[in-house]
Tab-separated table of C-alpha atoms in Angstrom:
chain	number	residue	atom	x	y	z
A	176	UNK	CA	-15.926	-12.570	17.984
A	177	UNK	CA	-17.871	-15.824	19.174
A	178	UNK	CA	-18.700	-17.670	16.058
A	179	UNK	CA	-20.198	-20.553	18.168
A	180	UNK	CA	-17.737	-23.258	16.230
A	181	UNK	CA	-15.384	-24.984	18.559
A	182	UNK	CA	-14.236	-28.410	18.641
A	183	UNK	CA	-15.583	-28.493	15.026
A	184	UNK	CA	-12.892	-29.513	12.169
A	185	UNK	CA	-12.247	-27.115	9.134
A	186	UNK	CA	-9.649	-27.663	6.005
A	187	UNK	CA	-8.336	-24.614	5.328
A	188	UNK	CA	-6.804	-24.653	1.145
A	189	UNK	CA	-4.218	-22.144	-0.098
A	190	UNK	CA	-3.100	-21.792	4.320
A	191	UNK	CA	0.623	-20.714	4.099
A	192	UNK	CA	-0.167	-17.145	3.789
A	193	UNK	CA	-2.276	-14.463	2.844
A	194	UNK	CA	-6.393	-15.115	3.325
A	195	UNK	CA	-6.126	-18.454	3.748
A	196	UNK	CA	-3.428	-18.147	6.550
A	197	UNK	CA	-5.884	-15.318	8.264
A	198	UNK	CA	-8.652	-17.558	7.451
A	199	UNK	CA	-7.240	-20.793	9.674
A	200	UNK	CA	-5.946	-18.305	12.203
A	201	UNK	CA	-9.303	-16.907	12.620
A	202	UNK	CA	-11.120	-20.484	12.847
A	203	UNK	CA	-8.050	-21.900	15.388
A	204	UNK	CA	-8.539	-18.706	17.403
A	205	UNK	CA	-12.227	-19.909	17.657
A	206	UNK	CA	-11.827	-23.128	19.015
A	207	UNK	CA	-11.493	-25.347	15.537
A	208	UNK	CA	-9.718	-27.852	14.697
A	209	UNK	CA	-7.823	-26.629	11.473
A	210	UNK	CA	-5.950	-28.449	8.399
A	211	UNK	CA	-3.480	-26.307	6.611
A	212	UNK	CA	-3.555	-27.262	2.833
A	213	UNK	CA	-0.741	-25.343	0.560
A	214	UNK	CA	2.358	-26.590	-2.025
A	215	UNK	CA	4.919	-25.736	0.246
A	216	UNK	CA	6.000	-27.958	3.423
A	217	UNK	CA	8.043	-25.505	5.057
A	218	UNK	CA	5.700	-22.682	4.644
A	219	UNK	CA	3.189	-24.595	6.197
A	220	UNK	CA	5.054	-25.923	8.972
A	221	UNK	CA	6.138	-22.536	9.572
A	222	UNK	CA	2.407	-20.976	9.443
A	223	UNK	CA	1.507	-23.466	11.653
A	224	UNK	CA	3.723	-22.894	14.276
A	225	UNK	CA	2.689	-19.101	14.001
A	226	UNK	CA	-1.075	-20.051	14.429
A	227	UNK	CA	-0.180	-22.413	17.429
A	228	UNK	CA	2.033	-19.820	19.232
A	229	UNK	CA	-0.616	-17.353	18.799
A	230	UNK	CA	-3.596	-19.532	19.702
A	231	UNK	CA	-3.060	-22.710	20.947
A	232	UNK	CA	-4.494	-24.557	18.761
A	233	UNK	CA	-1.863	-26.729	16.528
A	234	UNK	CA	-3.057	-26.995	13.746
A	235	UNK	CA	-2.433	-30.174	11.421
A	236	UNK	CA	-0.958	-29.976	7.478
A	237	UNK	CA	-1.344	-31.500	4.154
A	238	UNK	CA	0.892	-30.531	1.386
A	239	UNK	CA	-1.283	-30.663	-1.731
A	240	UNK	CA	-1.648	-28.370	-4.892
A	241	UNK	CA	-5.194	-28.274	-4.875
A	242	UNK	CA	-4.653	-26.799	-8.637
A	243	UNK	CA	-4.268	-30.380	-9.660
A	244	UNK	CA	-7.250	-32.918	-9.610
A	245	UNK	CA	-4.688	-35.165	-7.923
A	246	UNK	CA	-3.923	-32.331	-5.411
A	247	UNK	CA	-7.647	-31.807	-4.729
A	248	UNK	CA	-8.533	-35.619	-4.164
A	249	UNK	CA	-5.357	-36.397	-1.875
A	250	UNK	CA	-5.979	-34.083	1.053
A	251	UNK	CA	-10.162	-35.007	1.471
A	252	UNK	CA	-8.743	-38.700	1.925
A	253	UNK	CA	-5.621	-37.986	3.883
A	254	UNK	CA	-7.740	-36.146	6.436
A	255	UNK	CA	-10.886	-38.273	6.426
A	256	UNK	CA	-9.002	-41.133	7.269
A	257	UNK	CA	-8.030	-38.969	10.573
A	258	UNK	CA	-11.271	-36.697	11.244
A	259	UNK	CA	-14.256	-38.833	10.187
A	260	UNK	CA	-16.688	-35.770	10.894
A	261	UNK	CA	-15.536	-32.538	8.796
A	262	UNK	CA	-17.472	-29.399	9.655
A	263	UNK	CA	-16.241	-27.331	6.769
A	264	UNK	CA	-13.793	-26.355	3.953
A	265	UNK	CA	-12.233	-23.333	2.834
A	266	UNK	CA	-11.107	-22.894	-0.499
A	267	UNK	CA	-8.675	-19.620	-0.423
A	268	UNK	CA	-6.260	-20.854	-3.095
A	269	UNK	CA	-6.060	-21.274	-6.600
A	270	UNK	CA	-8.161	-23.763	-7.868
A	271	UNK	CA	-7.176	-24.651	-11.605
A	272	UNK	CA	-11.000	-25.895	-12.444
């Protein structure tokens, strides 16, 4: 599939497994450069290294519960302070609105 996306930037919530691990996989395997968002540290380090091996694209991580307004606000700022120009986000995880 040629979505017609690379070298744009993505955030990719709820990315240590299930959709939103497919979902980041999917975008890294386009070209994009992807943020993993999830809880857990060492799940995302470990999906990370999966969607690196597999693509070669490493992708970067923030460990956020993005069920918190805290969790929700910390990653936007984290990673605009690195990647000024943000092409999308994908929501995949539990958001506790």
């Amino acid at each position: 599939m040629d979505l017609r996306i690379p070298d744009r930037t993505a955030i990719v919530c709820g990315a240590s497994r299930g959709p939103g691990m497919a979902c980041a996989w999917a975008l890294a395997n386009e070209g994009v450069h992807v943020t993993l968002v999830a809880r857990r540290a060492e799940a995302l380090q470990i999906a990370a290294e999966r969607i690196a091996e597999a693509t070669g694209k490493q992708p970067g991580f923030v460990v956020a519960d993005v069920g918190t307004a805290q969790g929700r606000c910390g990653p936007g700022v984290e990673y605009r302070a690195r990647h000024p120009a943000l092409s999308r986000i994908f929501l995949t995880g539990r958001l506790g609105l």
